Each structure stands twice: as C-alpha cells, then as structure tokens.
Short mmCIF file of C-alpha atoms in Angstrom, two decimals:
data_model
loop_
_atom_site.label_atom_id
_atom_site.label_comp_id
_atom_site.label_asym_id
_atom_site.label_seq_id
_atom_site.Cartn_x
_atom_site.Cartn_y
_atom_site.Cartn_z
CA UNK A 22 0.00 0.00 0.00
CA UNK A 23 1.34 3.27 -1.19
CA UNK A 24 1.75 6.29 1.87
CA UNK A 25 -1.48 7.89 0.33
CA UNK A 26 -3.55 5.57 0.98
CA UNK A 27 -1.98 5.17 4.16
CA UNK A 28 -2.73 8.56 5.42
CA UNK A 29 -6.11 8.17 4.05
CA UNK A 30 -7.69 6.88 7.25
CA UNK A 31 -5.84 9.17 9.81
CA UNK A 32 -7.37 12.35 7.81
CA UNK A 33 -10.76 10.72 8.48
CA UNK A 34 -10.54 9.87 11.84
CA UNK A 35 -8.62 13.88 12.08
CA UNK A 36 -12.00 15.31 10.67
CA UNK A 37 -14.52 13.44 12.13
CA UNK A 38 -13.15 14.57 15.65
CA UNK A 39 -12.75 18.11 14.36
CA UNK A 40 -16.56 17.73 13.64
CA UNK A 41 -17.30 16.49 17.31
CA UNK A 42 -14.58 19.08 18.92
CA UNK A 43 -17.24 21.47 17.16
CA UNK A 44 -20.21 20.51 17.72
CA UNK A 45 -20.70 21.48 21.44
CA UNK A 46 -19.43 24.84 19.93
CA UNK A 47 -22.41 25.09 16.87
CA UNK A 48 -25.00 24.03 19.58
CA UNK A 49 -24.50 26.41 21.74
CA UNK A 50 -24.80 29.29 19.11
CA UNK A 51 -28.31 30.35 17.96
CA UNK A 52 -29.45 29.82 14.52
CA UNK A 53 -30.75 33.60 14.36
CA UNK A 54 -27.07 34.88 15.15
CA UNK A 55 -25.91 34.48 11.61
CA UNK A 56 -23.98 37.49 10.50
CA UNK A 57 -25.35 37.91 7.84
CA UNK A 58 -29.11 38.23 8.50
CA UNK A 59 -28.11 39.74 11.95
CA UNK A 60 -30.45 42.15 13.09
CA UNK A 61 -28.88 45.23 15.25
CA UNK A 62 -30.01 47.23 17.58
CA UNK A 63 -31.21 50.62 17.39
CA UNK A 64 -30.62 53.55 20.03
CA UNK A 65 -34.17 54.25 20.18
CA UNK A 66 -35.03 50.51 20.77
CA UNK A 67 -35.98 49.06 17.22
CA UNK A 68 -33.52 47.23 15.61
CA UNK A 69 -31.89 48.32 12.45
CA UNK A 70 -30.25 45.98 9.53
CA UNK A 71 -26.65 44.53 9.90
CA UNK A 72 -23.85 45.91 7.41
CA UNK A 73 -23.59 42.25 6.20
CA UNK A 74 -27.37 42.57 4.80
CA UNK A 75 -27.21 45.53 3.75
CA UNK A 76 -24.15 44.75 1.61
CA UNK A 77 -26.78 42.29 0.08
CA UNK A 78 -29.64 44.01 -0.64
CA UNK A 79 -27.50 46.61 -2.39
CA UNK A 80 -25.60 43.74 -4.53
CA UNK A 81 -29.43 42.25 -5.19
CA UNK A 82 -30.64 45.95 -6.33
CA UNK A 83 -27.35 46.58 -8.61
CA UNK A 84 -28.67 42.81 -10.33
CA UNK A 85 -31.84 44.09 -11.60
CA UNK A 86 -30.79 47.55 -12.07
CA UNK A 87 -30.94 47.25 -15.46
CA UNK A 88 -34.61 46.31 -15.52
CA UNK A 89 -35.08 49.24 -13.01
CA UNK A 90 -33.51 51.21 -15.94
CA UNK A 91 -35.97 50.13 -18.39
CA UNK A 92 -39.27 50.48 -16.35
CA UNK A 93 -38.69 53.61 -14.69
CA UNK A 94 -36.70 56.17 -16.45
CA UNK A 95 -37.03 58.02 -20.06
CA UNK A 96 -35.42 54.74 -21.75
CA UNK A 97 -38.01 53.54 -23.00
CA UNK A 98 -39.27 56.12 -24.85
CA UNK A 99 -35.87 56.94 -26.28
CA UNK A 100 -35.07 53.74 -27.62
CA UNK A 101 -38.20 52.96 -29.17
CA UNK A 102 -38.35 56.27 -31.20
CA UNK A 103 -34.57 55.49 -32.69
CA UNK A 104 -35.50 52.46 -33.34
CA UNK A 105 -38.42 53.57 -35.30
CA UNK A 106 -36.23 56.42 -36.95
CA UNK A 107 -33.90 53.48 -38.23
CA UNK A 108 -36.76 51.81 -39.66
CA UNK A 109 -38.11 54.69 -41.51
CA UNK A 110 -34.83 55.61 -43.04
CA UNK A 111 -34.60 52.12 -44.20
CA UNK A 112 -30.96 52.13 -43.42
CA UNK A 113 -31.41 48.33 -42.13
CA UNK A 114 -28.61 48.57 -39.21
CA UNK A 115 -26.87 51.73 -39.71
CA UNK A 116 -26.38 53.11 -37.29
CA UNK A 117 -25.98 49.94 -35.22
CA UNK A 118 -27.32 48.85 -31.80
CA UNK A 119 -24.19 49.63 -29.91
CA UNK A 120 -25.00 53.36 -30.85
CA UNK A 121 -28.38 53.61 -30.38
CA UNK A 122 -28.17 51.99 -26.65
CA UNK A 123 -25.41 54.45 -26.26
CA UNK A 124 -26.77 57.36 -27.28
CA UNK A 125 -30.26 56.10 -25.31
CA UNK A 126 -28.36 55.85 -22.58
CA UNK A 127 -26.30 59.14 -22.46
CA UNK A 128 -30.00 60.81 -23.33
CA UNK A 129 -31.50 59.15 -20.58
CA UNK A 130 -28.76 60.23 -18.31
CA UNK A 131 -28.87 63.83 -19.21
CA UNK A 132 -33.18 63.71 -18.76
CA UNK A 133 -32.90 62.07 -15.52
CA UNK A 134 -30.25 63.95 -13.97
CA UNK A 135 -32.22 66.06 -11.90
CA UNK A 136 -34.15 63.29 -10.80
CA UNK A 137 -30.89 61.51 -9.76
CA UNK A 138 -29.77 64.77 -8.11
CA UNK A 139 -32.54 64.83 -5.64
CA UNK A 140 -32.45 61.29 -4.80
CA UNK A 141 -28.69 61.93 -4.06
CA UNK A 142 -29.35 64.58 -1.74
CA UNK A 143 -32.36 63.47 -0.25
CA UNK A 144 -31.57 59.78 0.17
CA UNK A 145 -27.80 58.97 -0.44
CA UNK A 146 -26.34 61.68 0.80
CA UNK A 147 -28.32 61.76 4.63
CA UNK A 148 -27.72 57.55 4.02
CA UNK A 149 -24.10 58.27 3.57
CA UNK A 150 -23.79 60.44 6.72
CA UNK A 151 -25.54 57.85 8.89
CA UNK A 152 -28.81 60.33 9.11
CA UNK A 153 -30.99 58.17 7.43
CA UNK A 154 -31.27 53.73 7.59
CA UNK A 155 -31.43 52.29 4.42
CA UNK A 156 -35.48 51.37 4.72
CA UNK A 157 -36.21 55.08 4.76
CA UNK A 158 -33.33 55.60 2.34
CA UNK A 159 -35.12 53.36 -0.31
CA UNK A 160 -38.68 54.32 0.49
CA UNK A 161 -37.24 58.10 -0.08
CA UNK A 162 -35.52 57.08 -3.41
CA UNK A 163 -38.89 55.64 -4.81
CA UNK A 164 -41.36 58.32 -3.88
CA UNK A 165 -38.64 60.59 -6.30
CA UNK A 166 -38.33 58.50 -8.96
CA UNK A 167 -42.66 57.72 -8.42
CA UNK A 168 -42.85 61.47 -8.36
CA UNK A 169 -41.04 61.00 -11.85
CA UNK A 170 -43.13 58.68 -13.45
CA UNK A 171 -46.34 60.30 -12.68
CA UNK A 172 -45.65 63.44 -14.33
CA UNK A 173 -44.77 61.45 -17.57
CA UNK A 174 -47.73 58.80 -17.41
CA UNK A 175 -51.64 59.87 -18.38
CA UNK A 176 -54.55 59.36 -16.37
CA UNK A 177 -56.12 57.26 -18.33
CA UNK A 178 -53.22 54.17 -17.80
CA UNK A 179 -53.25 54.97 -14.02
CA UNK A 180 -57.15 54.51 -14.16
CA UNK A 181 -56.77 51.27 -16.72
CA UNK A 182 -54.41 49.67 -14.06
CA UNK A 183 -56.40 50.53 -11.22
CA UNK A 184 -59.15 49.11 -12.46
CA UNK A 185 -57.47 45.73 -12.77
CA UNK A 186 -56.23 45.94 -9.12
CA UNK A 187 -59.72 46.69 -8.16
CA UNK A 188 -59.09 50.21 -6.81
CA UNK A 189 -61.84 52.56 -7.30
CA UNK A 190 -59.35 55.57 -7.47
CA UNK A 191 -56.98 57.41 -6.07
CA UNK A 192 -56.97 60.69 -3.84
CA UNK A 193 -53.57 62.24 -5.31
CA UNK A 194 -50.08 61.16 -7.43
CA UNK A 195 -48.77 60.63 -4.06
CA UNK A 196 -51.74 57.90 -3.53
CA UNK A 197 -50.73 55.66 -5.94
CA UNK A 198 -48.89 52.89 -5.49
CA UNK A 199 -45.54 51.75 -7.28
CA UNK A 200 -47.27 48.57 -8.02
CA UNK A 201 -49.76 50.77 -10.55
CA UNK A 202 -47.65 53.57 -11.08
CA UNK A 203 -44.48 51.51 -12.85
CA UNK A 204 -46.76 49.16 -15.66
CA UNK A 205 -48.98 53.08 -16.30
CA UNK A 206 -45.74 54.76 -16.60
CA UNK A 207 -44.66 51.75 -19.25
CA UNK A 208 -47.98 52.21 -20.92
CA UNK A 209 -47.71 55.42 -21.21
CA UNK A 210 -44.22 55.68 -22.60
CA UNK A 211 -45.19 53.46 -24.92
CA UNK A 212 -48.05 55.20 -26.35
CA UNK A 213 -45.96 58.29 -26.36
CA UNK A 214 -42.88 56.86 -28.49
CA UNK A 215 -45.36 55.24 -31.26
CA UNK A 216 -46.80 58.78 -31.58
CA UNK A 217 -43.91 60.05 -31.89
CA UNK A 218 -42.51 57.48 -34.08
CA UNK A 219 -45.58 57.86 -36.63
CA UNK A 220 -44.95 61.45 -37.27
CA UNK A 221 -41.09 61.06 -37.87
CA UNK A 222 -42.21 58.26 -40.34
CA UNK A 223 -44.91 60.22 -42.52
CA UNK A 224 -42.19 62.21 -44.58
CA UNK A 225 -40.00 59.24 -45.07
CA UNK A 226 -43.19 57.16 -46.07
CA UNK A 227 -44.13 60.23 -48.77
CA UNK A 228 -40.80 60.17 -50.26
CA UNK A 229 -41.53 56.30 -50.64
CA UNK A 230 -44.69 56.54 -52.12
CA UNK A 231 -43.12 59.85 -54.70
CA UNK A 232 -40.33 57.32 -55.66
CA UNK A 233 -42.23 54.56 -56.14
CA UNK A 234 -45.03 56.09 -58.50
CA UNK A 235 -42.29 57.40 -60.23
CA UNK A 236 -40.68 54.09 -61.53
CA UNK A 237 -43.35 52.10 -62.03
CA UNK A 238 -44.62 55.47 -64.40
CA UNK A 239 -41.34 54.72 -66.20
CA UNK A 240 -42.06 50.83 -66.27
CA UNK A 241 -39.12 49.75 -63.85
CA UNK A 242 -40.59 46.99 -62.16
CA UNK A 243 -37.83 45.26 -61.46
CA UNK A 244 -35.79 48.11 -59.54
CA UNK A 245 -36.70 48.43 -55.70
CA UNK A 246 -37.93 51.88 -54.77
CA UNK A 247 -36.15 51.25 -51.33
CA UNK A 248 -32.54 51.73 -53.46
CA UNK A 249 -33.96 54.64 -55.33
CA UNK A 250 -35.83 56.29 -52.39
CA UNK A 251 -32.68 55.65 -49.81
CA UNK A 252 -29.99 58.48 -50.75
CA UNK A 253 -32.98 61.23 -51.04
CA UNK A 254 -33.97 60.37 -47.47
CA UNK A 255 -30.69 60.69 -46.12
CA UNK A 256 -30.07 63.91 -48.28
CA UNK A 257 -33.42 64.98 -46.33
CA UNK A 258 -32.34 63.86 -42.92
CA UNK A 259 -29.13 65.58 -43.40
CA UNK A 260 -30.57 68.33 -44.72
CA UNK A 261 -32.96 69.20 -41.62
CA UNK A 262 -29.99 68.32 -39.19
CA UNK A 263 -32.53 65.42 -38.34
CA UNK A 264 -30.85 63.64 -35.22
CA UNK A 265 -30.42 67.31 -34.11
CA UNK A 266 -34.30 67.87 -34.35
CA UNK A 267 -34.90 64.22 -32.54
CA UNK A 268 -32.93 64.67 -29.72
CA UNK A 269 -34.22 67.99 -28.88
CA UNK A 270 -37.58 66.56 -29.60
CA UNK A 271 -37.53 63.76 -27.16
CA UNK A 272 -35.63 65.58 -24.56
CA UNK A 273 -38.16 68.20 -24.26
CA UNK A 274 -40.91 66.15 -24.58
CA UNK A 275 -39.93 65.06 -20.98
CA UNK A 276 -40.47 68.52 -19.79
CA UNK A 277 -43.69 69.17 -20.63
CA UNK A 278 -46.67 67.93 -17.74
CA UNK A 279 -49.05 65.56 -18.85
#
C-alpha cells in the first residue's frame, strides 16, 4: 500500500473529531445569530439591519438595475423612437445597436439627472452620513423616482391599471402605489414613443410613395424603390440636421406635464 492511501484513514478519523470538537461549539450558538441576517439594535429601541445585509440588498438591487432602468426612467421612450427612426430611413442597421443603446443611454442620463440629483441629496447623501437607515433611504428614493413617473404617465393608464387591481381611485399622485404607477408609466411611454414614431415616419413614407409612383410610371418593375428612395432620405435627414431635431424633440418632450 502506497503512503497515500496510508494517510487516508488518519485524515478521516482527524476530521470526524474536528466535527465532534465542534459541535458542542455550533450548539450552543443560535441559529438567528448568523452574520449575515443579523439584526442590530437601534438607540431608540428598534432594531436596524446589519452591514452584512445591507451589503446584500445593495448587490441584489445593482442585479436588476438594469430592468429598473428600463421600467422607470425616459429609456423607453428613447429607444423605441430610434428604433423607429432606423426603420423609416430604411438604413437596415446603420447606425448599429451599440450606438443607439449608447446614445439612449447618455439621453436618458442627461433627462434624468435632476431626478438623480434629488435622490442623491435626499436619500444617499443623509444615508451616507448615517442620518438616514437604508429602509427610509429606499422608500425616499422611490417616492422621487414615483414622483417622476407620474408626471410622464396619463390618467387614463393609471385609471386602466387601477381598475385591474380593483381600486376605485386614487386621492392624489402621491396615492398611488408603485405597483400601478411603474406598468402606467410603461404604458404610457409606450403610447408616447409610437406617436412620436408615426410622425417622424410620414415624410419618409411620402418620399416612398413619390419614388415609387415614379418608376413604375417609367415601367421599372424590377428596380426596388427602397434603393432609389434611400440616398434622397438621407439627403433629407441631413438636410434638416434630423438627429439634431430628434434629440431635442424627445428631450423636451420630458419637460412638458401631462
């Protein structure tokens, strides 16, 4: 028998009496002193959330972040309306994804910046300092971003949605929950960038229809009106300083009240 195997045996017998060394040890413990779903307490007698879970609820929220991103800022509506814009210049994927998410993104970030400004100073910043726990923290971060959405979303989608939860109403924006305020707000940005999409694609669609009547008045069948039709849209787009005109467009469109 090789030394190996030899020692084989003796590291059993060396953990198994770790194990029972321990076990007196783990008994004695409590299963609710975990650290880290330890609960701490507070000066004022409640009891506050250890650093340990708190560390996990933050690496849980910066998961679905990106789906927060979606659902609850100007995203949405942004990337919808370039996408449209592509389609309507018929460009097929020029300009790619990569830049449209980009520029989506950096859009978004410039609309929501004030938004993100008050939640830093009236949630991070007194969270930072130790003036604020991080229930009260998050509960002040959603009523800003709520306070968001409900200036951007119509009555009509908050109504729609209530009526599926079964509430009758609601007294004020500050009334409704996030539960009816996030799928309105989605509703409502969706509406919105369709609109908006339809009346950047009218003047591409008449330049369509012009080029098309005109070739098959000079009997080209066979030549696609999309090649013909393609440089005079992009002459026009260029022409108009188009992505100019869309990005003020859909950045302003954020500051009006609906």
């Amino acid at each position: 028998m090789s030394a190996p195997r030899r020692l084989k045996p003796l590291l059993v017998l060396a953990a198994a009496a770790a194990v029972l060394i321990a076990a007196p040890a783990l008994a004695q413990q409590s299963p609710f002193d975990i650290p880290v779903l330890k609960l701490d307490g507070a000066p004022g007698g409640g009891q506050s959330l250890s650093l340990s879970l708190q560390a996990l609820i933050l690496m849980t929220v910066l998961t679905v972040l990106p789906s927060l991103l979606l659902v609850t800022t100007s995203f949405t509506r942004i990337i919808i309306t370039l996408s449209i814009l592509r389609q309507a210049l018929g460009t097929q994927q020029t300009p790619p994804n990569q830049v449209l998410v980009g520029l989506a993104l950096f859009m978004t970030l410039f609309v929501m910046t004030p938004t993100f400004r008050e939640i830093n100073d009236t949630a991070f910043t007194p969270y930072s300092q130790g003036r604020m726990s991080v229930e009260d923290a998050g509960m002040r971060a959603a009523d800003v971003m709520k306070s968001f959405m409900m200036r951007q979303t119509r009555q009509s989608d908050i109504l729609a949605i209530a009526e599926l939860r079964g509430d009758a109403g609601y007294a004020g924006p500050e009334a409704v929950p996030l539960t009816v305020a996030v799928p309105a707000f989605i509703m409502s940005e969706l509406r919105t960038a369709f609109t908006i999409g339809f009346l950047l694609f009218l003047p591409f669609l008449v330049i369509d229809l012009v080029v098309a009547s005109v070739l098959m008045s000079l009997g080209m069948m066979m030549l696609s009106p999309m090649i013909v039709s393609l440089p005079f849209k992009l002459l026009l787009f260029v022409v108009v300083n188009g992505w100019a005109l869309t990005v003020t467009s859909l950045v302003e469109s954020f500051t009006r009240l609906n």
